[in-house]
Coordinates of C-alpha atoms and ligand atoms in Angstrom, one line a residue:
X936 CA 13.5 21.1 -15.2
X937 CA 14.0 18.3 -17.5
X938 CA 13.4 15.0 -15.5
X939 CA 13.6 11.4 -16.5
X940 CA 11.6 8.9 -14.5
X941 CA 12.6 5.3 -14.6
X942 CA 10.1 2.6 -14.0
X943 CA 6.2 3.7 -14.7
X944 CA 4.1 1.4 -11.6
X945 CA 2.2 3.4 -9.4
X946 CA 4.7 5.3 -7.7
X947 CA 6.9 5.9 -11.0
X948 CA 3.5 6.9 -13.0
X949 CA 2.2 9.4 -10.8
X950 CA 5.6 10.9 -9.8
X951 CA 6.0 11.5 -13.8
X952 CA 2.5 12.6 -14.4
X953 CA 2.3 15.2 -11.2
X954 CA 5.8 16.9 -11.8
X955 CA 4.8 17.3 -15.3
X956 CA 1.3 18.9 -14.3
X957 CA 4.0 21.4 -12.1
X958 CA 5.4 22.2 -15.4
X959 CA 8.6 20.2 -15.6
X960 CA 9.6 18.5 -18.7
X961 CA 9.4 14.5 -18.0
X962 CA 10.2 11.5 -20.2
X963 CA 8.9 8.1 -18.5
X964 CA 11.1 5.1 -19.4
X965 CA 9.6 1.8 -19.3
X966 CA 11.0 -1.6 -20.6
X967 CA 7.6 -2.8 -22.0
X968 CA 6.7 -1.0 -24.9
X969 CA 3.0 -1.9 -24.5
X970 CA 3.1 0.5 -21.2
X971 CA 5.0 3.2 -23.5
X972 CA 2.4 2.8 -26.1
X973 CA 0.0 3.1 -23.7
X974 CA 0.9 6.1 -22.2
X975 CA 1.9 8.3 -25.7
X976 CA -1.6 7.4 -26.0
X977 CA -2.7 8.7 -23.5
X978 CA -4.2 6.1 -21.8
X979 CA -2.8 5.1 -18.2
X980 CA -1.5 1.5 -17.4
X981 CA -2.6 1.5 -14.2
X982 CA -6.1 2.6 -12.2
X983 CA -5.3 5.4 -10.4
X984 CA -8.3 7.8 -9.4
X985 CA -7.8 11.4 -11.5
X986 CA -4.4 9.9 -12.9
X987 CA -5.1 9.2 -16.3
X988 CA -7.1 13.0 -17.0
X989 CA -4.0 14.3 -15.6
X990 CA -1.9 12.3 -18.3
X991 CA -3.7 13.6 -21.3
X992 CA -3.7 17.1 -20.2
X993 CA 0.5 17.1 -19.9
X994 CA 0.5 14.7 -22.9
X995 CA -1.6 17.3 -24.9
X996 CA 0.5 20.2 -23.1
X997 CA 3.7 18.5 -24.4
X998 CA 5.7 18.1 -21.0
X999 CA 5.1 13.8 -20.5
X1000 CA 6.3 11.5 -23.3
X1001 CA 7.3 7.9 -22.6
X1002 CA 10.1 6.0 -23.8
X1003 CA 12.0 3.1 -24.0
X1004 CA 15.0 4.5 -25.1
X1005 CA 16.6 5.4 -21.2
X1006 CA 20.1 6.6 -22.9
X1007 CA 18.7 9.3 -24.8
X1008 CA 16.0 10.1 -22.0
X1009 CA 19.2 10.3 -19.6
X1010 CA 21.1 12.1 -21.9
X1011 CA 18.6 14.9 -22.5
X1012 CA 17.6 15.5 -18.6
X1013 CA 19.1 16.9 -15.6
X1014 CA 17.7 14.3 -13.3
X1015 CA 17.1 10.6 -13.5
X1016 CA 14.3 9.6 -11.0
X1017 CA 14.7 5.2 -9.8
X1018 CA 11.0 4.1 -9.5
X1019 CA 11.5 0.7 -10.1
X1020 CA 10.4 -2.6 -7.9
X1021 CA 12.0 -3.7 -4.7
X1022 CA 10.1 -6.6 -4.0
X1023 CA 10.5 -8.8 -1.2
X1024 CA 11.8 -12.1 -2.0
X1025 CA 14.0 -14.8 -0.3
X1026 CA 13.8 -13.7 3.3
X1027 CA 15.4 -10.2 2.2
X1028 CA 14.5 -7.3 0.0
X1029 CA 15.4 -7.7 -4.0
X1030 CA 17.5 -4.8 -5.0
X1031 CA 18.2 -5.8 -9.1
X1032 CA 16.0 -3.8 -10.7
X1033 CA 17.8 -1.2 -8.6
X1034 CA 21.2 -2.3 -9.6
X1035 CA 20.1 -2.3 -12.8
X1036 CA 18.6 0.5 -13.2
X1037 CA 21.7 2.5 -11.5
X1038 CA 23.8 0.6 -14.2
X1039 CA 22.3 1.6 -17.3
X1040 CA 22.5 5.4 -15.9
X1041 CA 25.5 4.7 -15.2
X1042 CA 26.7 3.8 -18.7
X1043 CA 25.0 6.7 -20.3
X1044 CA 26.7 8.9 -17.5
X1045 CA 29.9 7.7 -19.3
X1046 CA 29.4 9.3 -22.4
X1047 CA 27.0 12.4 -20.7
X1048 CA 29.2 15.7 -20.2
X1049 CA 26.4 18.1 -18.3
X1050 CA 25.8 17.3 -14.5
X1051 CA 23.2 15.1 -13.5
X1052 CA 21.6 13.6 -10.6
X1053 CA 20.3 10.3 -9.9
X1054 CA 17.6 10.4 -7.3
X1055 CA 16.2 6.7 -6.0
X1056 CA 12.7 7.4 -5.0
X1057 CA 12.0 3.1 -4.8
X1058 CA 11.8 2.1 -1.3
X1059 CA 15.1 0.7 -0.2
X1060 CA 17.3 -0.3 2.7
X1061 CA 19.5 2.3 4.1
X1062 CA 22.8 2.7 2.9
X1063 CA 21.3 1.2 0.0
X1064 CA 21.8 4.2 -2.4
X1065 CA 24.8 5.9 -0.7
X1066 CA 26.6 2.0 -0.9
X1067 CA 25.3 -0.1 -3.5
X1068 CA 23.5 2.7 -5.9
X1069 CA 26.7 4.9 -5.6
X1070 CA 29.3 2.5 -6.2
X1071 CA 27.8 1.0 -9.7
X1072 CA 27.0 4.4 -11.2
X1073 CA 30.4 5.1 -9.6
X1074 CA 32.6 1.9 -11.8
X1075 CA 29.8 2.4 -15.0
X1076 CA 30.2 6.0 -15.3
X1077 CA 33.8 6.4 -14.5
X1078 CA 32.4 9.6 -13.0
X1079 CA 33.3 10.1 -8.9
X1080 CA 30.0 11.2 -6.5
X1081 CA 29.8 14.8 -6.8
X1082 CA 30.8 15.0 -10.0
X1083 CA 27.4 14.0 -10.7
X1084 CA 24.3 14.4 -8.0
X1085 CA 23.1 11.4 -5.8
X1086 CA 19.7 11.8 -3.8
X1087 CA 16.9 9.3 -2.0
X1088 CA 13.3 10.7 -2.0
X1089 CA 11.1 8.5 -0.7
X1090 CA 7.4 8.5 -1.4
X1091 CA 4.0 8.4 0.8
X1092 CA 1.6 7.7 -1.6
X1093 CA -1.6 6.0 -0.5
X1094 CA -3.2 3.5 -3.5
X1095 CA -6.4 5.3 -4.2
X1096 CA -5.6 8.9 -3.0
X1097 CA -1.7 8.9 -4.8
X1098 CA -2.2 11.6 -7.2
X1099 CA -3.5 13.8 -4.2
X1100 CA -0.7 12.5 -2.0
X1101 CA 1.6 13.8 -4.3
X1102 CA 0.1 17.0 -5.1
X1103 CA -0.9 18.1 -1.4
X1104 CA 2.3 16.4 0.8
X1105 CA 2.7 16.5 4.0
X1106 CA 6.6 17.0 3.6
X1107 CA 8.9 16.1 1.6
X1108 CA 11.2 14.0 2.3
X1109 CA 15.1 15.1 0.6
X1110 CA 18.0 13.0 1.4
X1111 CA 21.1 14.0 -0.5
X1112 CA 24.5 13.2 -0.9
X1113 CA 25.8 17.3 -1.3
X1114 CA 24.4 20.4 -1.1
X1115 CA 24.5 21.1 -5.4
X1116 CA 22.2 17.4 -5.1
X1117 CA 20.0 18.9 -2.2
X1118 CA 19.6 22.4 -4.3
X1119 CA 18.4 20.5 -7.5
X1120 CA 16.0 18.8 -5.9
X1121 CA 14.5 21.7 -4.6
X1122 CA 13.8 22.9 -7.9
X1123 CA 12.4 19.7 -8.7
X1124 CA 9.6 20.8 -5.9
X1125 CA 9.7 24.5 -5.8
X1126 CA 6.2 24.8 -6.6
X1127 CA 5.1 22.8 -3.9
X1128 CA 4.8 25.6 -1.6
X1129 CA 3.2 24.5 2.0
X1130 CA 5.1 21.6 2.5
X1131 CA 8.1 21.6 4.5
X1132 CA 11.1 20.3 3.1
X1133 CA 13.5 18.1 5.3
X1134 CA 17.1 18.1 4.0
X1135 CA 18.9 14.7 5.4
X1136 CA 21.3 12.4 4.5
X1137 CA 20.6 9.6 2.1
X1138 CA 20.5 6.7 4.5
X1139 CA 18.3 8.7 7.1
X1140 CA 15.8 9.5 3.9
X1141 CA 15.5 5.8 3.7
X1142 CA 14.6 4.7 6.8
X1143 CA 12.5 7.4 6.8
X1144 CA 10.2 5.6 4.5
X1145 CA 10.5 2.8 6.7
X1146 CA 9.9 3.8 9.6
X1147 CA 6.9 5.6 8.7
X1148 CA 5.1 2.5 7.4
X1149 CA 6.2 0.2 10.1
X1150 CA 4.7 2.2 12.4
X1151 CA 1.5 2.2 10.8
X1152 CA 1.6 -1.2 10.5
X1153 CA 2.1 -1.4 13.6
X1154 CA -0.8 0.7 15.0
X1155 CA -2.8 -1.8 13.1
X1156 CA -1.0 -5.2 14.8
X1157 CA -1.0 -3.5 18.0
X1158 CA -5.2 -2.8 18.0
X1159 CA -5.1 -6.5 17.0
X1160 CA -3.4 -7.9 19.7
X1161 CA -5.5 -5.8 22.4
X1162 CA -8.5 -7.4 20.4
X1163 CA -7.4 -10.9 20.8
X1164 CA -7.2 -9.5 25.0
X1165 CA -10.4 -8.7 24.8
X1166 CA -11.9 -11.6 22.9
X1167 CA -10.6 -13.2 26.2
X1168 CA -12.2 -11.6 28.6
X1169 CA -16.4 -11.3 28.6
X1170 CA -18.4 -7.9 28.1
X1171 CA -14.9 -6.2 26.5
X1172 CA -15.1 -4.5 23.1
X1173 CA -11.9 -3.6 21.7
X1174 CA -13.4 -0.7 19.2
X1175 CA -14.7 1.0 22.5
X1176 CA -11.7 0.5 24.5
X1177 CA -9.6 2.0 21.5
X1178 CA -12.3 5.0 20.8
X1179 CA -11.6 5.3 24.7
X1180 CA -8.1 5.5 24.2
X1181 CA -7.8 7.8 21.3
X1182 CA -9.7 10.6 22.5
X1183 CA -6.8 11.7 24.5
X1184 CA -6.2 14.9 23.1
X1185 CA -2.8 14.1 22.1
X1186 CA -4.1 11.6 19.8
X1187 CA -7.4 13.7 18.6
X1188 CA -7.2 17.2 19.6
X1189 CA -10.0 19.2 19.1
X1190 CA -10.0 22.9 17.3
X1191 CA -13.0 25.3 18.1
X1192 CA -14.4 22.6 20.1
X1193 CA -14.0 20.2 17.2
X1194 CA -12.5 16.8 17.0
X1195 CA -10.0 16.7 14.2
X1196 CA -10.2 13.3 13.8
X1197 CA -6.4 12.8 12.2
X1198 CA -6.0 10.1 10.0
X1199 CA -3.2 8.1 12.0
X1200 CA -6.2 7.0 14.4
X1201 CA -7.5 5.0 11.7
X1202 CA -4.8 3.4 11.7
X1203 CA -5.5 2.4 15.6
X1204 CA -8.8 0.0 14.7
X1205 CA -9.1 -4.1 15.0
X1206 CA -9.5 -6.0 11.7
X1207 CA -8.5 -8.6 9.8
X1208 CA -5.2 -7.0 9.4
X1209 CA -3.2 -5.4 7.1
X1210 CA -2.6 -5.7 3.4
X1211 CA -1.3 -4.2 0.1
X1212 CA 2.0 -4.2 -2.1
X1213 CA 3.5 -1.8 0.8
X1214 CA 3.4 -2.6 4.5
X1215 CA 4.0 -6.4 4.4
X1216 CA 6.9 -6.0 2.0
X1217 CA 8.0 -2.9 4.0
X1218 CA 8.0 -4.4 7.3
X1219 CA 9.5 -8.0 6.1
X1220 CA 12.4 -6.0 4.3
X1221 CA 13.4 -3.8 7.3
X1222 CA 13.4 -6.8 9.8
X1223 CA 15.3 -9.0 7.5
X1224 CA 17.8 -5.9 6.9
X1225 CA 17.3 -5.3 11.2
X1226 CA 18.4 -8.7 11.6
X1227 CA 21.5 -8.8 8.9
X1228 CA 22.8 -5.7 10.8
X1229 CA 23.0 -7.8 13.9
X1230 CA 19.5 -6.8 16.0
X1231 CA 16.5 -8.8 15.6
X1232 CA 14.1 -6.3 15.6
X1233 CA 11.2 -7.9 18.4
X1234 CA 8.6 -5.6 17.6
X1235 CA 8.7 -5.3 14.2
X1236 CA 8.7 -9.1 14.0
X1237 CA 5.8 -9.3 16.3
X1238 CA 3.7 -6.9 14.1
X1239 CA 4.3 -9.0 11.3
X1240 CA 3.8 -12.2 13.5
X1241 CA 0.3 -10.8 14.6
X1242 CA -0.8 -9.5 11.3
X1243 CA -0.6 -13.1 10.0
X1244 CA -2.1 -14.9 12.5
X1245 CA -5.5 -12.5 12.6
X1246 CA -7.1 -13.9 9.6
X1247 CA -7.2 -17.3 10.8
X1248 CA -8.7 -16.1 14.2
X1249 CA -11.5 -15.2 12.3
X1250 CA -11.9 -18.7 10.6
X1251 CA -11.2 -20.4 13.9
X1252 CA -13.8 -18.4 15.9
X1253 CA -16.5 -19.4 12.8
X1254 CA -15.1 -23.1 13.0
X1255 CA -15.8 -23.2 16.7
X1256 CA -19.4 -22.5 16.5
X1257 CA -20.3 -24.2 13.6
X1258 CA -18.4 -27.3 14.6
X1259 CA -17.6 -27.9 11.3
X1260 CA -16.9 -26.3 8.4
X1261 CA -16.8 -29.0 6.0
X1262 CA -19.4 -28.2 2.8
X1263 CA -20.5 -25.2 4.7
X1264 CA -21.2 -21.9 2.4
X1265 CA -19.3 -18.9 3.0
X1266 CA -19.1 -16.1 1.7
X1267 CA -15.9 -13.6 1.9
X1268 CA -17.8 -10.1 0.8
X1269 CA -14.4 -8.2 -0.3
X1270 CA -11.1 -9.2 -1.9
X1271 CA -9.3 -6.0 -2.2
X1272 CA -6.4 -5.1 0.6
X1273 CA -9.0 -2.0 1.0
X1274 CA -11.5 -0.2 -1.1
X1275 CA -11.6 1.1 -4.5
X1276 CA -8.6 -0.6 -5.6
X1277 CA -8.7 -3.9 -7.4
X1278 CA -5.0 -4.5 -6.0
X1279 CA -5.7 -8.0 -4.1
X1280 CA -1.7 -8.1 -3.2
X1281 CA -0.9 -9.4 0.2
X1282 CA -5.0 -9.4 0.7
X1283 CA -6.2 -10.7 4.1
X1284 CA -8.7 -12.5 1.6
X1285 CA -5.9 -14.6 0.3
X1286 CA -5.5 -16.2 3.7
X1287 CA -9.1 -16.1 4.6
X1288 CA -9.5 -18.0 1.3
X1289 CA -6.9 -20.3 1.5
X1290 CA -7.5 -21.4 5.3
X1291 CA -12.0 -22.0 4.6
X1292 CA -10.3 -24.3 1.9
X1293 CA -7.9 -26.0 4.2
X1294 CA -11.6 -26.5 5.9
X1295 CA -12.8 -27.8 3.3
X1296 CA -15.4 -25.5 2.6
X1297 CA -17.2 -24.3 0.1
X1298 CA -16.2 -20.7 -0.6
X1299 CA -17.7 -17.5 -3.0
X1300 CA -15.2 -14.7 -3.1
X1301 CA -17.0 -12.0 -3.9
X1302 CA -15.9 -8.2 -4.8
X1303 CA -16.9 -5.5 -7.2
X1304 CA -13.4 -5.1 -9.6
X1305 CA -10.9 -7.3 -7.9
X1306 CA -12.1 -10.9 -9.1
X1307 CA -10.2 -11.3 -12.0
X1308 CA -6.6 -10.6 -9.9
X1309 CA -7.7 -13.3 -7.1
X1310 CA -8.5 -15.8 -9.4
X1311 CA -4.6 -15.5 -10.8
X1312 CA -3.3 -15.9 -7.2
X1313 CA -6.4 -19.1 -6.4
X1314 CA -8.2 -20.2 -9.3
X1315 CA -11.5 -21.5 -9.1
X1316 CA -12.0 -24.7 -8.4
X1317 CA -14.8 -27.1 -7.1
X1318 CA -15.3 -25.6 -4.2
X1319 CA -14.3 -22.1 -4.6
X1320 CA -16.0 -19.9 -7.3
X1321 CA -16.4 -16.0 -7.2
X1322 CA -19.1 -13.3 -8.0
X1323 CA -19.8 -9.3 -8.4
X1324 CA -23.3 -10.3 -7.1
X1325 CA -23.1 -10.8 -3.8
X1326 CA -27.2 -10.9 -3.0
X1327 CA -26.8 -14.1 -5.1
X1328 CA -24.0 -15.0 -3.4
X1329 CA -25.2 -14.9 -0.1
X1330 CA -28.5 -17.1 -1.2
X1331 CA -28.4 -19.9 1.1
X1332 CA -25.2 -19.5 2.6
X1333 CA -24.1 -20.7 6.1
X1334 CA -21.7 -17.4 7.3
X1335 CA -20.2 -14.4 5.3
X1336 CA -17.3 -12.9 6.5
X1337 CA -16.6 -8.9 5.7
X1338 CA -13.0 -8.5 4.7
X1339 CA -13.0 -5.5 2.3
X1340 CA -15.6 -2.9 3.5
X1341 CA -16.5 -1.6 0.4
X1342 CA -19.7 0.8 0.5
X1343 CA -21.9 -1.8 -0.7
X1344 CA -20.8 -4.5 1.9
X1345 CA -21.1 -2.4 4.9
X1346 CA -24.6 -1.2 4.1
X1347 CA -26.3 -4.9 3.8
X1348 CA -28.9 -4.3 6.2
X1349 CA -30.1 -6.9 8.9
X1350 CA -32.9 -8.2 7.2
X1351 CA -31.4 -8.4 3.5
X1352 CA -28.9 -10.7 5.2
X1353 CA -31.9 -12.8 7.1
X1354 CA -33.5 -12.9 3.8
X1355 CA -30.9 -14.6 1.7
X1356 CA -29.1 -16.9 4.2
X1357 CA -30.2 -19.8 5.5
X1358 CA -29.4 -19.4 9.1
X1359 CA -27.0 -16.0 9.0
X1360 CA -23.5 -15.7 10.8
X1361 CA -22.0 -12.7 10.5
X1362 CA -18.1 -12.3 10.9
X1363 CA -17.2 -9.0 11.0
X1364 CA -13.7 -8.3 9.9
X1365 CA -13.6 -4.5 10.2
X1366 CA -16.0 -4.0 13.1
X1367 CA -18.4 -1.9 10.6
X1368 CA -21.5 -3.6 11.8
X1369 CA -23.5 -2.5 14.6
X1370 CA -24.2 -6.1 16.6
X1371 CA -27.1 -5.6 18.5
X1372 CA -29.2 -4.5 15.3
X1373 CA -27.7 -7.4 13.9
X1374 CA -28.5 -9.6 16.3
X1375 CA -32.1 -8.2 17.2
X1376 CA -33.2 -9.1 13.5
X1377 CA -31.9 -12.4 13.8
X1378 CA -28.2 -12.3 12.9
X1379 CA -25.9 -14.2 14.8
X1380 CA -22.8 -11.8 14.9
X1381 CA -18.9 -12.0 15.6
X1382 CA -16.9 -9.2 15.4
X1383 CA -12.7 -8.9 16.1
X1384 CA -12.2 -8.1 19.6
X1385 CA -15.2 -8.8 20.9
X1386 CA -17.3 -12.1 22.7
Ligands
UGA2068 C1 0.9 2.8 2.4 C2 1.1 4.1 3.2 O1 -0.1 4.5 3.9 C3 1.6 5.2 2.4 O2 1.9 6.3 3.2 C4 2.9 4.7 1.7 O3 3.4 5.7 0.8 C5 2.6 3.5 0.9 O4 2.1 2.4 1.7 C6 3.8 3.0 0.2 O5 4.8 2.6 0.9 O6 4.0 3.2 -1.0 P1 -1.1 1.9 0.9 O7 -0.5 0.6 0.9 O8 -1.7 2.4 -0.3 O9 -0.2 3.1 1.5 O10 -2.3 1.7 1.9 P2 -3.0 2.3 3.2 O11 -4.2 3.0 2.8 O12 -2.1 2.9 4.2 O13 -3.5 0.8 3.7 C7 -2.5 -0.1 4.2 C8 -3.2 -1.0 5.2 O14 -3.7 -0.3 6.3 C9 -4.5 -1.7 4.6 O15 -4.5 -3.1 4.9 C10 -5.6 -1.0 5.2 O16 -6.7 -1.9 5.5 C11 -5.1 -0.5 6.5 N1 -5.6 0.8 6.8 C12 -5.7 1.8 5.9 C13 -6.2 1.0 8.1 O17 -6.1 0.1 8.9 N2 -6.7 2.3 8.4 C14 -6.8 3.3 7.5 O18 -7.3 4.3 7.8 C15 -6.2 3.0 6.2

């Protein structure tokens, strides 16, 4: 099929680059010409692992070329695929790149004879595309729904894993406005053959999206809050109690005598909480929308609620023992929302940052590729500076606090860590460390959820 993919961020990128690889004609649209450039040349804006060798093979194949130019893009496709940003701005979600978007396909649609379908694959509010989507390509087109195709399919893309997200899904999520919509989409994934495909309304398809990353944020929110429990009481470890609870088979079955180990379990683990460009903005959207509908949505607040308060836990449970934390040395090992990204958006770090300063102390943010991104959001200062190195950083330093557990991070042994500080405190913000080797080579050790 011929398919036009508007926006080229993550989701936008790999969408175009994937369906391309499936054989589908695609023409990316961007509205910076350094991305186009970019991508004709085969280069990829964004780090995404196995993305950009993917991009020069359908490049050099012929079936990806970007564009500014969306009229003539629309015009010579049978679908236009949204993938622009709905960010999260002034206590609601921020639909105008949407409304724009649906307005300049709109215009084209005007002058376009062949059918076509708009499909909004951007995370949005329900009724977003069957209300606000439909009625401006609706007015700009002239054109009635039906008379051109309307359909919502939402993505679950992981940062780090996308292009395999999108190449092995789990299902695939169709949400259409009529059944000649629903049957073009299907071609759209017809070579997708083992996953299933659920045919819903377009409203349902959104809060589909929703719902599925609320309620892994909220796995997360809810392991923190049994963790603050068992910080309360003595001789209680939250990562045993939730290993205890998830054995249950109908969380981690076992084949031939195995434990699958499903992935939604790691979801269940105490940390520092959650991060990234998706579940904060997710969740914040769908209780603002919750609420504008009339129900204040408790539990979705509450996961929010929790997930901001955990990073300061952390700082507080560090201030208590070392009385002070005025000119002490700390170092936060990991900026990154999670590993192998350099994405620092909505970071734990940024708070764990911005409280040690409120502290005033002296703080070395340290991470392997995401330095350059936190300095944009908290420049360096007098008493905050960052480092790749973080043997140098630790040199002399009062505490270090794991945020990010990169590879490198998680494997600083006992003794390196006895070595280079001065008297080491260990905060462990993703229970990775094992505390009593820790604490038999001298480290003194505080881990989420546990006393
Ligand atoms: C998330 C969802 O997992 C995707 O399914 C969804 O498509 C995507 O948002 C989106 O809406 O576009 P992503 O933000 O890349 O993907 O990150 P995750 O790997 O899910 O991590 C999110 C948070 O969960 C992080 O703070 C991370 O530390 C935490 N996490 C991640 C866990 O607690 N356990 C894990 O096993 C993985």
């Amino acid at each position: 099929m011929k398919i036009s993919v508007i926006g080229t961020g993550y989701v936008g990128l790999v969408t175009g680059v994937c369906l391309a690889s499936k054989g589908h004609q695609v023409i990316c649209i961007d509205k910076q010409s350094e991305i186009v450039n970019k991508i004709n040349n085969k280069m990829s804006p964004i780090y995404e692992p196995g993305l950009e060798d993917l991009l020069c093979k359908v490049i050099e194949k012929g079936n990806l070329a970007a564009t500014t130019d969306l009229k003539s893009a629309v015009m010579n496709t049978d679908i236009s695929i949204i993938s622009v940003g709905t960010p999260f701005g002034d206590g609601k979600i921020d639909l105008s790149y949407i409304e724009s978007a649906a307005q300049e396909i709109g215009n084209v649609l005007n002058e376009k004879k062949a059918y076509h379908v708009i499909c909004v694959k951007s995370t949005v509010i329900p009724t977003t595309t069957d209300s606000l989507v439909k009625t401006i390509l609706e007015n700009t087109s002239g054109k009635k729904a039906g008379d051109f195709g309307l359909a919502m399919n939402p993505e679950f893309l992981r940062e780090g894993k996308a292009v395999e997200d999108f190449m092995f899904p789990d299902r695939i999520v169709i949400g259409s406005y009529d059944q000649e919509s629903f049957e073009t989409m299907k071609k759209v994934y017809q070579d997708f053959f083992d996953a299933p495909i659920i045919n819903v309304n377009l409203r349902t398809a959104e809060m589909i999206k929703y719902t599925a990353n609320a309620l892994l944020a909220t796995l997360i929110s809810y392991s923190n809050e049994v963790s603050v429990i068992c910080e309360k009481v003595s001789c209680v470890d939250v990562k045993e109690v939730l290993e205890g609870v998830t054995l249950d088979k109908r969380f981690n079955p076992r084949v031939n005598n195995q434990l699958i180990n499903p992935g939604m379990i790691s979801y269940l683990r105490a940390g520092c909480g959650f991060g990234g460009s998706c579940f904060p903005k997710d969740v914040q959207a769908l209780s603002a929308f919750s609420k504008e509908m009339g129900y204040s949505p408790s539990m979705i607040q509450a996961t929010l609620e929790i997930n901001e308060a955990q990073p300061y836990r952390l700082i507080e449970r560090l201030h208590s023992i070392l009385g002070t934390l005025e000119n002490k040395k700390i170092v936060v090992l990991g900026l990154s929302f999670k590993p192998e990204t350099d994405d620092i958006r909505e970071s734990p770090s940024l708070a764990i940052i911005k409280g040690l300063l409120a502290k005033r102390a002296k703080v070395i943010g340290v991470d392997p590729i995401a330095i350059d991104n936190t300095k944009k959001h908290i420049p360096q200062n007098d008493s905050l500076t960052y480092s790749v190195d973080y043997k140098n950083a630790l040199k002399d330093a009062e505490a270090a606090i794991l945020v990010t557990p990169w590879p490198d991070y998680i494997n600083i042994s006992p003794q390196e860590f006895k070595e280079l500080m001065k008297e080491p405190i260990l905060v462990d913000g993703r229970r990775v460390f094992d505390k009593s080797s820790y604490e038999a080579a001298g480290v003194q050790y505080i881990g989420v959820g546990l006393t």
